[in-house]
């Protein structure tokens, strides 16, 4: 039995319409919802985001906020208003590139303040039960020859800490520096939550099996952040072109690590980009995850992302399998 079952929910703007969706989410055996709040939602629709959170709360759902794809250093398809308005505060590669990179830098004061201000504002809203840091990561290049970020803020900080200029090729100091930068960013964000309301939870979801070198921070270091309550990952097997064992291994590791650091655990089921004929794998993944001893299970996303860029081939079928497998996990 899993204590918490939920889905991510995005593209919401009207409270009365959202209420109908929440009833459908509850009918799919969920007791939680993750509101994916993009920069556009946050900047343009703030008052309705809060109203919609309240509706979910009043219907009995646990309500979490995901600052979805903020600065594009958090996961998700949503565009970033910050990057549009601040081309100077993007991550910079060590080599010349013909185009600016689509990702903010964790070390620039302007992006830090932008993100922290959003957290500080949202945390004052009583309706939200917690915050979700979604796949925080540096740009993944897969090679030491090309790396980010070597912006003026990073160069200055690196020199201060290591006593020499950022190198031509990424080395161990660079990886350690990037890890420290992500950890500091997550710690600061988490402290902002806890300082205002210690009852609100902080969850982080890291991409599965990406090393410190690729993602920017190791699972263990992130999991040991003091203010963190829930540690999770999203083993999206089909996107990663892996078989279902990928889900078993990620589930096992996540639950084990979370227990070791006294945190609750969370696992995500892939409900998007499921190819035709592979829908039953969603049930299988749900069952594997359900048996792992995990505390919280979520699916990305509502209605299997029907109509979006990442919709499953047969979203209705996937959505009904989610309902069925959640019924099993709830028992
Ligand atoms: Zn930088």
PDB file of N, CA, C and O in Angstrom, residues 180-206:
ATOM      1  N   UNK A 180      28.636  21.800  -5.895  1.00  0.00           N
ATOM      2  CA  UNK A 180      28.464  22.725  -4.767  1.00  0.00           C
ATOM      3  C   UNK A 180      27.457  23.827  -5.123  1.00  0.00           C
ATOM      4  O   UNK A 180      26.669  24.249  -4.290  1.00  0.00           O
ATOM      5  N   UNK A 181      27.501  24.264  -6.386  1.00  0.00           N
ATOM      6  CA  UNK A 181      26.589  25.335  -6.813  1.00  0.00           C
ATOM      7  C   UNK A 181      25.130  24.863  -6.785  1.00  0.00           C
ATOM      8  O   UNK A 181      24.248  25.576  -6.305  1.00  0.00           O
ATOM      9  N   UNK A 182      24.888  23.658  -7.288  1.00  0.00           N
ATOM     10  CA  UNK A 182      23.504  23.136  -7.280  1.00  0.00           C
ATOM     11  C   UNK A 182      23.054  22.905  -5.842  1.00  0.00           C
ATOM     12  O   UNK A 182      21.944  23.276  -5.461  1.00  0.00           O
ATOM     13  N   UNK A 183      23.922  22.307  -5.029  1.00  0.00           N
ATOM     14  CA  UNK A 183      23.551  22.022  -3.640  1.00  0.00           C
ATOM     15  C   UNK A 183      23.226  23.312  -2.895  1.00  0.00           C
ATOM     16  O   UNK A 183      22.230  23.385  -2.169  1.00  0.00           O
ATOM     17  N   UNK A 184      24.052  24.328  -3.105  1.00  0.00           N
ATOM     18  CA  UNK A 184      23.815  25.608  -2.443  1.00  0.00           C
ATOM     19  C   UNK A 184      22.466  26.194  -2.876  1.00  0.00           C
ATOM     20  O   UNK A 184      21.685  26.676  -2.052  1.00  0.00           O
ATOM     21  N   UNK A 185      22.174  26.095  -4.165  1.00  0.00           N
ATOM     22  CA  UNK A 185      20.913  26.619  -4.703  1.00  0.00           C
ATOM     23  C   UNK A 185      19.716  25.886  -4.071  1.00  0.00           C
ATOM     24  O   UNK A 185      18.744  26.504  -3.638  1.00  0.00           O
ATOM     25  N   UNK A 186      19.820  24.571  -3.998  1.00  0.00           N
ATOM     26  CA  UNK A 186      18.718  23.784  -3.434  1.00  0.00           C
ATOM     27  C   UNK A 186      18.579  24.015  -1.921  1.00  0.00           C
ATOM     28  O   UNK A 186      17.465  24.091  -1.397  1.00  0.00           O
ATOM     29  N   UNK A 187      19.715  24.145  -1.255  1.00  0.00           N
ATOM     30  CA  UNK A 187      19.670  24.405   0.193  1.00  0.00           C
ATOM     31  C   UNK A 187      19.015  25.748   0.490  1.00  0.00           C
ATOM     32  O   UNK A 187      18.153  25.844   1.360  1.00  0.00           O
ATOM     33  N   UNK A 188      19.422  26.757  -0.266  1.00  0.00           N
ATOM     34  CA  UNK A 188      18.845  28.096  -0.058  1.00  0.00           C
ATOM     35  C   UNK A 188      17.345  28.083  -0.320  1.00  0.00           C
ATOM     36  O   UNK A 188      16.569  28.641   0.448  1.00  0.00           O
ATOM     37  N   UNK A 189      16.945  27.416  -1.403  1.00  0.00           N
ATOM     38  CA  UNK A 189      15.515  27.366  -1.747  1.00  0.00           C
ATOM     39  C   UNK A 189      14.741  26.636  -0.648  1.00  0.00           C
ATOM     40  O   UNK A 189      13.650  27.055  -0.249  1.00  0.00           O
ATOM     41  N   UNK A 190      15.311  25.543  -0.160  1.00  0.00           N
ATOM     42  CA  UNK A 190      14.636  24.727   0.856  1.00  0.00           C
ATOM     43  C   UNK A 190      14.549  25.480   2.180  1.00  0.00           C
ATOM     44  O   UNK A 190      13.518  25.420   2.876  1.00  0.00           O
ATOM     45  N   UNK A 191      15.607  26.209   2.516  1.00  0.00           N
ATOM     46  CA  UNK A 191      15.592  27.006   3.756  1.00  0.00           C
ATOM     47  C   UNK A 191      14.500  28.071   3.695  1.00  0.00           C
ATOM     48  O   UNK A 191      13.826  28.336   4.683  1.00  0.00           O
ATOM     49  N   UNK A 192      14.338  28.671   2.519  1.00  0.00           N
ATOM     50  CA  UNK A 192      13.308  29.711   2.375  1.00  0.00           C
ATOM     51  C   UNK A 192      11.928  29.147   2.698  1.00  0.00           C
ATOM     52  O   UNK A 192      11.089  29.811   3.289  1.00  0.00           O
ATOM     53  N   UNK A 193      11.709  27.895   2.298  1.00  0.00           N
ATOM     54  CA  UNK A 193      10.424  27.243   2.583  1.00  0.00           C
ATOM     55  C   UNK A 193      10.297  27.032   4.083  1.00  0.00           C
ATOM     56  O   UNK A 193       9.312  27.428   4.714  1.00  0.00           O
ATOM     57  N   UNK A 194      11.319  26.410   4.661  1.00  0.00           N
ATOM     58  CA  UNK A 194      11.236  26.004   6.071  1.00  0.00           C
ATOM     59  C   UNK A 194      11.196  27.199   7.031  1.00  0.00           C
ATOM     60  O   UNK A 194      10.589  27.119   8.086  1.00  0.00           O
ATOM     61  N   UNK A 195      11.865  28.300   6.653  1.00  0.00           N
ATOM     62  CA  UNK A 195      11.862  29.483   7.522  1.00  0.00           C
ATOM     63  C   UNK A 195      10.459  30.078   7.662  1.00  0.00           C
ATOM     64  O   UNK A 195      10.089  30.570   8.706  1.00  0.00           O
ATOM     65  N   UNK A 196       9.703  29.995   6.597  1.00  0.00           N
ATOM     66  CA  UNK A 196       8.351  30.576   6.646  1.00  0.00           C
ATOM     67  C   UNK A 196       7.360  29.582   7.237  1.00  0.00           C
ATOM     68  O   UNK A 196       6.509  29.933   8.040  1.00  0.00           O
ATOM     69  N   UNK A 197       7.455  28.329   6.845  1.00  0.00           N
ATOM     70  CA  UNK A 197       6.505  27.333   7.342  1.00  0.00           C
ATOM     71  C   UNK A 197       7.171  25.963   7.367  1.00  0.00           C
ATOM     72  O   UNK A 197       7.280  25.287   6.340  1.00  0.00           O
ATOM     73  N   UNK A 198       7.587  25.565   8.549  1.00  0.00           N
ATOM     74  CA  UNK A 198       8.336  24.303   8.660  1.00  0.00           C
ATOM     75  C   UNK A 198       7.466  23.080   8.345  1.00  0.00           C
ATOM     76  O   UNK A 198       7.988  21.995   8.087  1.00  0.00           O
ATOM     77  N   UNK A 199       6.149  23.276   8.343  1.00  0.00           N
ATOM     78  CA  UNK A 199       5.254  22.130   8.036  1.00  0.00           C
ATOM     79  C   UNK A 199       5.206  21.841   6.530  1.00  0.00           C
ATOM     80  O   UNK A 199       4.827  20.766   6.110  1.00  0.00           O
ATOM     81  N   UNK A 200       5.540  22.827   5.734  1.00  0.00           N
ATOM     82  CA  UNK A 200       5.523  22.581   4.284  1.00  0.00           C
ATOM     83  C   UNK A 200       6.704  21.684   3.917  1.00  0.00           C
ATOM     84  O   UNK A 200       7.818  21.885   4.401  1.00  0.00           O
ATOM     85  N   UNK A 201       6.435  20.714   3.057  1.00  0.00           N
ATOM     86  CA  UNK A 201       7.488  19.752   2.727  1.00  0.00           C
ATOM     87  C   UNK A 201       8.330  20.235   1.551  1.00  0.00           C
ATOM     88  O   UNK A 201       7.884  21.049   0.732  1.00  0.00           O
ATOM     89  N   UNK A 202       9.538  19.701   1.507  1.00  0.00           N
ATOM     90  CA  UNK A 202      10.425  19.971   0.375  1.00  0.00           C
ATOM     91  C   UNK A 202      10.797  18.634  -0.257  1.00  0.00           C
ATOM     92  O   UNK A 202      11.269  17.728   0.426  1.00  0.00           O
ATOM     93  N   UNK A 203      10.542  18.535  -1.557  1.00  0.00           N
ATOM     94  CA  UNK A 203      10.841  17.311  -2.305  1.00  0.00           C
ATOM     95  C   UNK A 203      11.820  17.642  -3.419  1.00  0.00           C
ATOM     96  O   UNK A 203      11.701  18.692  -4.049  1.00  0.00           O
ATOM     97  N   UNK A 204      12.761  16.743  -3.644  1.00  0.00           N
ATOM     98  CA  UNK A 204      13.593  16.915  -4.836  1.00  0.00           C
ATOM     99  C   UNK A 204      13.490  15.643  -5.666  1.00  0.00           C
ATOM    100  O   UNK A 204      13.437  14.531  -5.126  1.00  0.00           O
ATOM    101  N   UNK A 205      13.397  15.827  -6.978  1.00  0.00           N
ATOM    102  CA  UNK A 205      13.377  14.683  -7.888  1.00  0.00           C
ATOM    103  C   UNK A 205      14.580  14.818  -8.816  1.00  0.00           C
ATOM    104  O   UNK A 205      14.692  15.789  -9.559  1.00  0.00           O
ATOM    105  N   UNK A 206      15.489  13.866  -8.732  1.00  0.00           N
ATOM    106  CA  UNK A 206      16.653  13.877  -9.628  1.00  0.00           C
ATOM    107  C   UNK A 206      16.439  12.903 -10.769  1.00  0.00           C
ATOM    108  O   UNK A 206      15.741  11.897 -10.612  1.00  0.00           O
TER     109      UNK A 206
END
